Amino acid sequence: EKFGVKHAFAANSCTTAMHVATQVFGIKEGDEVIITPVTFIATSLVVLKEGGKPVYADIDPRTFNIDPVKIEEKVTDKTKAIYVVHYGGQMCDMDPIMEIAGKYNLYVLEDCAHAAGSKYKGKAAGSIGDIGCFSFHSLKNITTLGEGGMITTNNDELIDRINRMRVMSITNWNPDQKEFSFGGFKSVKTGIEDYWIPSHFDVIDDDGKWGCNYRMNEAQAAVGRTQLKKLDMLIDKRRENARYITEGIKDVKGLTPAYESSDCYHSYHLYTLCIEEDQLGASRDNFLRVLYREEGIQCILHYQPTYHFTGLKKLYGYPDILCPNAEKFFYRRELNLPMHPRLTRKDLDTMIQGVRNAAEKVRNSGG
């Protein structure tokens, strides 16, 4: 109900949720899946585990999300799905993405690890694509004791496969079957009360795909239900904090505050600040050094283009220069300021002043 979907399934992480989705979509060796390069390795890893090839489409330099125009350029007769990531809590431009998927008969997975509470044109994250996958890791918008995940879908045809891939390919025996014979033993079911015949469950494959134990435990689920009631409040605090930061730094030349699309309700899992080197007169790395070492503001970077990782280059030989916007974004422009609901006004003022001070110190320094 909270996310506006017909079906939701608990999982033990977003990674396992996405692996379930990848198996449900039937991704296999030789299949291609179009993915953003600006994401955690998990989004590509689940495709690699099934023998598929991630095909990386470049990002929009304002939203840092996958660019729909770049998606269509990557479609081939081997393409089976599009995996989008709602970076930082701002949703992708889903209407053109769904149009592309419909045109080429492709599945769409929404990686909503950053996006619990986010919306696009009034629709919740995880309610637009074929399957949505959420993270409840301790760093996310809500948590279930450190790890946890969720699978959402409006597609009735996928729910049986989702259940089997999530729980070790287990299913019920055919309810219409009355006689069973195994290994010389014969059993006859005489009615519904014979629940033990032939046994408590059956196990089947789904076109050669086999499920695993990706369930969430009950203590985690109890915490998650309580956290869900707080989600709106937590997102309101994140949005308030983000807008306060933006107001405090928006006039600093050479700094681009986080962008919020008018189509989106941004949940601000991340607050991404971009450094425009040609305007600031200093590099992102020099700015970050001063911000950390002299102003005491520790930031982090999300994410190195996935195709630069050693294992993927070894497997598919991706070139160093593939998605120029993504490469410039990670290596030259972006950093993530501290962002969470417990930031105090003092924390925010300290951060704003630190950013302003660092900008002045590095400006035209040649660093």
Coordinates of N, CA, C and O in Angstrom, one line a residue, residues 114-243:
H114 N 18.3 3.6 -3.3 CA 18.3 5.0 -2.8 C 17.0 5.6 -2.6 O 16.9 6.8 -2.2
A115 N 15.9 5.0 -3.0 CA 14.7 5.7 -3.4 C 13.4 5.4 -2.6 O 12.3 5.7 -3.1
A116 N 13.6 4.7 -1.5 CA 12.3 4.5 -0.7 C 11.8 5.9 -0.3 O 12.5 6.7 0.3
G117 N 10.6 6.1 -0.7 CA 10.0 7.4 -0.4 C 10.0 8.4 -1.6 O 9.4 9.5 -1.5
S118 N 10.7 8.1 -2.7 CA 10.8 8.9 -3.8 C 9.6 8.7 -4.7 O 9.0 7.7 -4.8
K119 N 9.3 9.8 -5.6 CA 8.2 9.7 -6.5 C 8.6 10.3 -7.8 O 9.4 11.2 -7.9
Y120 N 7.9 9.9 -8.9 CA 8.1 10.4 -10.2 C 6.7 10.7 -10.7 O 5.9 9.8 -10.9
K121 N 6.3 12.0 -10.9 CA 5.0 12.4 -11.4 C 3.9 11.7 -10.5 O 2.9 11.3 -11.0
G122 N 4.2 11.7 -9.2 CA 3.2 11.2 -8.3 C 3.2 9.7 -8.1 O 2.6 9.2 -7.2
K123 N 4.0 8.9 -8.9 CA 4.1 7.5 -8.7 C 5.3 7.1 -7.9 O 6.4 7.6 -8.1
A124 N 5.2 6.2 -7.0 CA 6.2 5.8 -6.1 C 7.3 5.0 -6.8 O 7.0 4.2 -7.7
A125 N 8.5 5.1 -6.3 CA 9.6 4.3 -6.8 C 9.2 2.8 -6.6 O 8.7 2.4 -5.6
G126 N 9.6 2.0 -7.6 CA 9.2 0.6 -7.6 C 7.9 0.2 -8.1 O 7.5 -1.0 -8.0
S127 N 7.1 1.2 -8.5 CA 5.7 0.9 -9.0 C 5.6 1.1 -10.5 O 4.5 0.9 -11.0
I128 N 6.6 1.5 -11.2 CA 6.5 1.8 -12.6 C 7.1 0.7 -13.5 O 6.4 0.3 -14.5
G129 N 8.3 0.2 -13.2 CA 8.9 -0.9 -14.0 C 8.2 -2.2 -13.7 O 7.3 -2.3 -13.0
D130 N 8.7 -3.3 -14.4 CA 8.2 -4.6 -14.1 C 8.4 -5.1 -12.7 O 7.6 -5.7 -12.1
I131 N 9.6 -4.8 -12.2 CA 10.0 -5.1 -10.8 C 10.8 -4.0 -10.2 O 11.6 -3.4 -10.8
G132 N 10.5 -3.7 -8.9 CA 11.3 -2.8 -8.2 C 12.0 -3.5 -7.1 O 11.5 -4.4 -6.5
C133 N 13.3 -3.1 -6.8 CA 14.1 -3.7 -5.7 C 14.6 -2.6 -4.8 O 15.2 -1.6 -5.2
F134 N 14.4 -2.9 -3.5 CA 14.7 -1.9 -2.5 C 15.8 -2.4 -1.5 O 15.9 -3.6 -1.3
S135 N 16.5 -1.5 -0.9 CA 17.5 -1.8 0.1 C 17.1 -1.2 1.4 O 16.7 -0.1 1.5
F136 N 17.2 -2.0 2.5 CA 17.0 -1.6 3.9 C 18.3 -1.7 4.7 O 18.2 -2.0 5.9
H137 N 19.4 -1.5 4.0 CA 20.7 -1.5 4.7 C 20.7 -0.3 5.7 O 19.9 0.6 5.5
S138 N 21.6 -0.4 6.6 CA 21.6 0.6 7.7 C 21.8 2.1 7.2 O 21.5 3.0 7.9
L139 N 22.4 2.2 6.0 CA 22.6 3.6 5.5 C 21.5 4.1 4.7 O 21.5 5.3 4.3
K140 N 20.4 3.3 4.4 CA 19.4 3.7 3.5 C 18.3 4.5 4.3 O 18.3 4.7 5.5
N141 N 17.3 4.9 3.5 CA 16.2 5.8 4.1 C 15.4 5.1 5.2 O 15.0 5.8 6.1
I142 N 15.2 3.8 5.2 CA 14.8 3.1 6.3 C 15.6 1.8 6.4 O 16.2 1.4 5.3
T143 N 15.6 1.2 7.5 CA 16.5 0.0 7.7 C 15.8 -1.2 8.4 O 14.7 -1.0 9.1
T144 N 16.3 -2.4 8.2 CA 15.8 -3.6 8.9 C 17.0 -4.2 9.6 O 17.5 -5.2 9.1
L145 N 17.5 -3.7 10.6 CA 18.6 -4.2 11.4 C 19.8 -4.5 10.6 O 20.5 -5.5 10.7
G146 N 20.2 -3.5 9.8 CA 21.5 -3.5 9.1 C 21.4 -4.0 7.7 O 22.1 -3.5 6.8
E147 N 20.6 -5.0 7.4 CA 20.5 -5.5 6.0 C 19.0 -5.8 5.8 O 18.2 -5.9 6.7
G148 N 18.6 -5.9 4.5 CA 17.2 -6.2 4.2 C 16.9 -5.6 2.8 O 17.6 -4.8 2.3
G149 N 15.8 -6.2 2.3 CA 15.4 -5.7 1.0 C 14.0 -6.0 0.7 O 13.3 -6.6 1.5
M150 N 13.5 -5.6 -0.5 CA 12.1 -5.8 -0.9 C 12.0 -5.9 -2.4 O 12.7 -5.2 -3.1
I151 N 11.1 -6.7 -2.9 CA 10.8 -6.8 -4.3 C 9.3 -6.4 -4.5 O 8.4 -6.8 -3.7
T152 N 9.1 -5.5 -5.4 CA 7.7 -5.0 -5.7 C 7.4 -5.3 -7.2 O 8.2 -5.2 -8.0
T153 N 6.1 -5.5 -7.4 CA 5.6 -5.7 -8.8 C 4.1 -5.5 -8.9 O 3.4 -5.8 -7.9
N154 N 3.7 -5.0 -10.0 CA 2.2 -5.0 -10.4 C 1.8 -6.1 -11.3 O 0.7 -6.2 -11.7
N155 N 2.8 -6.9 -11.7 CA 2.6 -8.0 -12.7 C 2.2 -9.3 -12.0 O 3.1 -10.0 -11.5
D156 N 1.0 -9.7 -12.1 CA 0.5 -10.9 -11.5 C 1.2 -12.1 -12.1 O 1.4 -13.1 -11.4
E157 N 1.6 -12.1 -13.3 CA 2.3 -13.2 -14.0 C 3.6 -13.5 -13.4 O 4.2 -14.6 -13.6
L158 N 4.2 -12.6 -12.7 CA 5.6 -12.8 -12.2 C 5.7 -13.3 -10.8 O 6.7 -13.7 -10.3
I159 N 4.5 -13.3 -10.0 CA 4.6 -13.5 -8.6 C 5.0 -14.9 -8.2 O 5.7 -15.1 -7.2
D160 N 4.6 -15.9 -9.0 CA 4.9 -17.3 -8.6 C 6.4 -17.5 -8.8 O 7.1 -18.1 -7.9
R161 N 7.0 -17.0 -9.9 CA 8.4 -17.1 -10.1 C 9.2 -16.4 -9.1 O 10.2 -16.8 -8.6
I162 N 8.7 -15.2 -8.7 CA 9.4 -14.4 -7.7 C 9.5 -15.2 -6.4 O 10.5 -15.3 -5.8
N163 N 8.4 -15.8 -6.0 CA 8.3 -16.6 -4.8 C 9.3 -17.8 -4.9 O 10.0 -18.0 -3.9
R164 N 9.4 -18.5 -6.0 CA 10.2 -19.6 -6.1 C 11.7 -19.2 -6.1 O 12.5 -19.9 -5.4
M165 N 12.0 -18.2 -6.8 CA 13.4 -17.7 -6.8 C 13.9 -17.2 -5.5 O 15.1 -17.2 -5.1
R166 N 12.9 -16.7 -4.7 CA 13.2 -16.1 -3.4 C 13.4 -17.2 -2.3 O 14.0 -17.0 -1.3
V167 N 12.7 -18.4 -2.5 CA 12.6 -19.4 -1.5 C 12.9 -20.8 -2.2 O 12.0 -21.6 -2.3
M168 N 14.1 -21.0 -2.7 CA 14.7 -22.3 -3.0 C 13.8 -23.1 -4.0 O 13.8 -24.3 -3.9
S169 N 13.1 -22.4 -4.9 CA 12.3 -23.1 -6.0 C 11.2 -24.0 -5.4 O 10.7 -24.9 -6.0
I170 N 10.8 -23.7 -4.2 CA 9.8 -24.5 -3.5 C 8.4 -24.1 -4.0 O 8.1 -22.9 -4.2
T171 N 7.5 -25.1 -4.3 CA 6.2 -24.8 -4.7 C 5.3 -25.9 -4.1 O 5.8 -26.8 -3.4
N172 N 4.0 -25.8 -4.3 CA 3.0 -26.8 -3.8 C 2.9 -27.9 -4.9 O 3.1 -27.7 -6.1
W173 N 2.5 -29.1 -4.4 CA 2.2 -30.2 -5.3 C 0.9 -29.8 -6.1 O 0.1 -29.0 -5.6
N174 N 0.7 -30.3 -7.2 CA -0.5 -30.1 -8.0 C -1.8 -30.5 -7.2 O -1.9 -31.6 -6.8
P175 N -2.6 -29.5 -6.8 CA -3.8 -29.8 -6.0 C -4.8 -30.7 -6.6 O -5.6 -31.4 -5.9
D176 N -4.7 -30.9 -7.9 CA -5.7 -31.8 -8.6 C -5.2 -33.2 -8.7 O -5.9 -34.1 -9.1
Q177 N -3.9 -33.4 -8.4 CA -3.3 -34.7 -8.5 C -3.7 -35.5 -7.3 O -3.5 -35.1 -6.1
K178 N -4.2 -36.7 -7.4 CA -4.6 -37.5 -6.3 C -3.7 -38.7 -6.0 O -3.6 -39.2 -4.9
E179 N -3.0 -39.2 -7.0 CA -2.1 -40.4 -6.8 C -0.7 -40.0 -7.1 O -0.4 -39.2 -8.0
F180 N 0.2 -40.5 -6.2 CA 1.6 -40.2 -6.3 C 2.4 -41.5 -6.2 O 2.1 -42.3 -5.3
S181 N 3.5 -41.7 -7.0 CA 4.3 -42.9 -6.9 C 5.7 -42.5 -7.0 O 6.1 -41.9 -8.0
F182 N 6.5 -42.8 -6.0 CA 7.9 -42.5 -6.0 C 8.7 -43.7 -5.4 O 8.4 -44.2 -4.3
G183 N 9.7 -44.2 -6.1 CA 10.6 -45.2 -5.6 C 9.9 -46.4 -5.1 O 10.4 -47.0 -4.1
G184 N 8.9 -46.8 -5.7 CA 8.2 -48.0 -5.3 C 7.1 -47.7 -4.3 O 6.3 -48.7 -3.9
F185 N 7.0 -46.5 -3.8 CA 6.0 -46.2 -2.8 C 4.8 -45.4 -3.5 O 5.1 -44.5 -4.3
K186 N 3.6 -45.8 -3.2 CA 2.4 -45.2 -3.8 C 1.6 -44.6 -2.7 O 1.3 -45.2 -1.7
S187 N 1.1 -43.3 -2.9 CA 0.2 -42.7 -2.0 C -1.0 -42.1 -2.7 O -0.9 -41.7 -3.9
V188 N -2.1 -42.2 -2.1 CA -3.4 -41.7 -2.7 C -4.0 -40.7 -1.7 O -4.2 -41.0 -0.5
K189 N -4.2 -39.5 -2.2 CA -4.8 -38.4 -1.4 C -6.3 -38.6 -1.5 O -6.9 -38.5 -2.6
T190 N -7.0 -38.7 -0.4 CA -8.4 -38.9 -0.4 C -9.2 -37.6 -0.1 O -10.4 -37.5 -0.2
G191 N -8.4 -36.5 0.3 CA -9.1 -35.2 0.6 C -8.1 -34.2 1.1 O -6.9 -34.5 1.3
I192 N -8.6 -33.0 1.3 CA -7.8 -31.9 1.7 C -7.1 -32.2 3.1 O -6.1 -31.7 3.4
E193 N -7.8 -33.0 3.9 CA -7.2 -33.3 5.2 C -6.0 -34.1 5.1 O -5.2 -34.2 6.1
D194 N -5.7 -34.8 4.0 CA -4.4 -35.5 3.8 C -3.3 -34.6 3.4 O -2.7 -34.8 2.4
Y195 N -3.0 -33.7 4.3 CA -2.0 -32.6 3.9 C -0.6 -33.2 3.8 O 0.2 -32.5 3.2
W196 N -0.4 -34.3 4.3 CA 1.0 -34.9 4.3 C 1.3 -35.7 3.0 O 2.4 -36.2 2.9
I197 N 0.3 -35.9 2.1 CA 0.5 -36.7 0.9 C 0.7 -35.7 -0.3 O -0.1 -34.9 -0.5
P198 N 1.8 -36.0 -1.1 CA 2.9 -36.9 -0.9 C 3.9 -36.4 0.1 O 4.7 -37.2 0.7
S199 N 4.0 -35.0 0.3 CA 4.9 -34.4 1.2 C 4.5 -33.0 1.3 O 3.6 -32.5 0.7
H200 N 5.3 -32.2 2.1 CA 4.8 -30.8 2.4 C 5.1 -29.8 1.2 O 4.5 -28.8 1.2
F201 N 6.0 -30.2 0.3 CA 6.2 -29.2 -0.8 C 6.9 -30.0 -1.9 O 7.5 -31.0 -1.8
D202 N 6.8 -29.3 -3.1 CA 7.5 -29.8 -4.3 C 8.6 -28.8 -4.6 O 8.6 -27.6 -4.1
V203 N 9.6 -29.1 -5.5 CA 10.6 -28.2 -6.0 C 10.7 -28.3 -7.5 O 10.8 -29.4 -8.0
I204 N 10.6 -27.2 -8.1 CA 10.6 -27.2 -9.6 C 11.6 -26.1 -10.1 O 11.9 -25.2 -9.3
D205 N 12.1 -26.2 -11.3 CA 12.9 -25.2 -11.9 C 12.0 -24.3 -12.7 O 10.9 -24.7 -13.1
D206 N 12.5 -23.1 -13.0 CA 11.8 -22.2 -13.9 C 12.7 -21.9 -15.1 O 13.7 -21.1 -15.1
D207 N 12.5 -22.7 -16.2 CA 13.4 -22.6 -17.4 C 14.8 -22.7 -17.0 O 15.7 -21.9 -17.6
G208 N 15.2 -23.6 -16.2 CA 16.6 -23.8 -15.8 C 17.1 -22.9 -14.7 O 18.3 -23.0 -14.3
K209 N 16.3 -22.0 -14.2 CA 16.6 -21.2 -13.1 C 16.2 -21.8 -11.7 O 15.1 -22.3 -11.6
W210 N 17.2 -21.7 -10.8 CA 16.9 -22.3 -9.4 C 17.0 -21.2 -8.4 O 17.9 -20.4 -8.4
G211 N 16.0 -21.2 -7.5 CA 16.0 -20.2 -6.4 C 17.0 -20.5 -5.3 O 17.7 -21.5 -5.3
C212 N 17.0 -19.5 -4.4 CA 17.9 -19.6 -3.2 C 17.2 -19.1 -2.0 O 16.1 -18.6 -2.1
N213 N 17.8 -19.2 -0.9 CA 17.2 -18.7 0.4 C 17.5 -17.2 0.5 O 18.5 -16.8 1.1
Y214 N 16.6 -16.4 0.1 CA 16.8 -14.9 0.1 C 15.7 -14.3 1.0 O 15.4 -13.1 0.8
R215 N 15.2 -15.0 2.0 CA 14.2 -14.5 2.8 C 14.8 -13.5 3.9 O 15.9 -13.6 4.2
M216 N 13.9 -12.7 4.4 CA 14.1 -11.8 5.6 C 13.6 -12.5 6.8 O 12.6 -13.2 6.8
N217 N 14.3 -12.3 8.0 CA 13.8 -12.9 9.2 C 12.7 -12.0 9.8 O 12.6 -10.9 9.5
E218 N 12.0 -12.6 10.8 CA 10.9 -11.9 11.4 C 11.2 -10.7 12.2 O 10.5 -9.7 12.2
A219 N 12.4 -10.8 12.9 CA 12.8 -9.6 13.7 C 13.0 -8.4 12.8 O 12.7 -7.3 13.1
Q220 N 13.7 -8.7 11.7 CA 14.0 -7.6 10.7 C 12.6 -7.0 10.2 O 12.5 -5.8 10.0
A221 N 11.7 -7.9 9.8 CA 10.4 -7.5 9.3 C 9.7 -6.6 10.3 O 9.0 -5.6 9.9
A222 N 9.8 -7.0 11.6 CA 9.1 -6.2 12.6 C 9.7 -4.8 12.7 O 8.9 -3.8 12.8
V223 N 11.0 -4.7 12.6 CA 11.6 -3.4 12.6 C 11.2 -2.6 11.4 O 10.9 -1.4 11.4
G224 N 11.2 -3.3 10.2 CA 10.9 -2.6 9.0 C 9.5 -2.1 9.0 O 9.2 -1.0 8.5
R225 N 8.5 -2.8 9.6 CA 7.1 -2.3 9.7 C 7.1 -1.0 10.5 O 6.3 -0.1 10.2
T226 N 7.8 -1.0 11.6 CA 7.9 0.3 12.4 C 8.6 1.4 11.6 O 8.1 2.5 11.6
Q227 N 9.7 1.1 11.0 CA 10.4 2.1 10.2 C 9.5 2.6 9.1 O 9.6 3.8 8.8
L228 N 8.7 1.8 8.5 CA 7.9 2.2 7.4 C 6.9 3.3 7.8 O 6.6 4.3 7.1
K229 N 6.4 3.2 9.0 CA 5.5 4.3 9.6 C 6.3 5.6 9.7 O 5.6 6.7 9.8
K230 N 7.6 5.6 9.8 CA 8.4 6.8 10.0 C 8.9 7.3 8.7 O 9.6 8.4 8.7
L231 N 8.7 6.6 7.6 CA 9.4 7.0 6.4 C 9.1 8.4 5.9 O 10.0 9.1 5.6
D232 N 7.8 8.8 6.0 CA 7.5 10.1 5.5 C 8.2 11.2 6.4 O 8.7 12.2 5.8
M233 N 8.2 11.0 7.7 CA 8.9 11.9 8.6 C 10.4 12.0 8.3 O 11.0 13.1 8.2
L234 N 11.0 10.8 8.1 CA 12.4 10.8 7.8 C 12.8 11.5 6.5 O 13.8 12.2 6.4
I235 N 12.0 11.2 5.4 CA 12.2 11.9 4.1 C 12.0 13.4 4.3 O 12.7 14.2 3.7
D236 N 11.0 13.8 5.0 CA 10.8 15.3 5.2 C 12.0 15.9 5.8 O 12.4 17.0 5.4
K237 N 12.6 15.2 6.8 CA 13.9 15.8 7.4 C 15.0 15.8 6.4 O 15.8 16.8 6.3
R238 N 15.2 14.8 5.6 CA 16.2 14.8 4.6 C 16.0 16.0 3.6 O 16.9 16.7 3.2
R239 N 14.8 16.1 3.1 CA 14.4 17.2 2.2 C 14.7 18.6 2.8 O 15.2 19.5 2.1
E240 N 14.3 18.7 4.0 CA 14.5 20.0 4.7 C 16.0 20.3 4.8 O 16.5 21.4 4.6
N241 N 16.8 19.3 5.2 CA 18.2 19.4 5.3 C 18.9 19.8 4.0 O 19.8 20.6 3.9
A242 N 18.5 19.1 2.9 CA 19.0 19.3 1.6 C 18.8 20.7 1.1 O 19.7 21.3 0.6
R243 N 17.6 21.1 1.3 CA 17.2 22.5 0.8 C 17.9 23.6 1.6 O 18.3 24.6 1.1

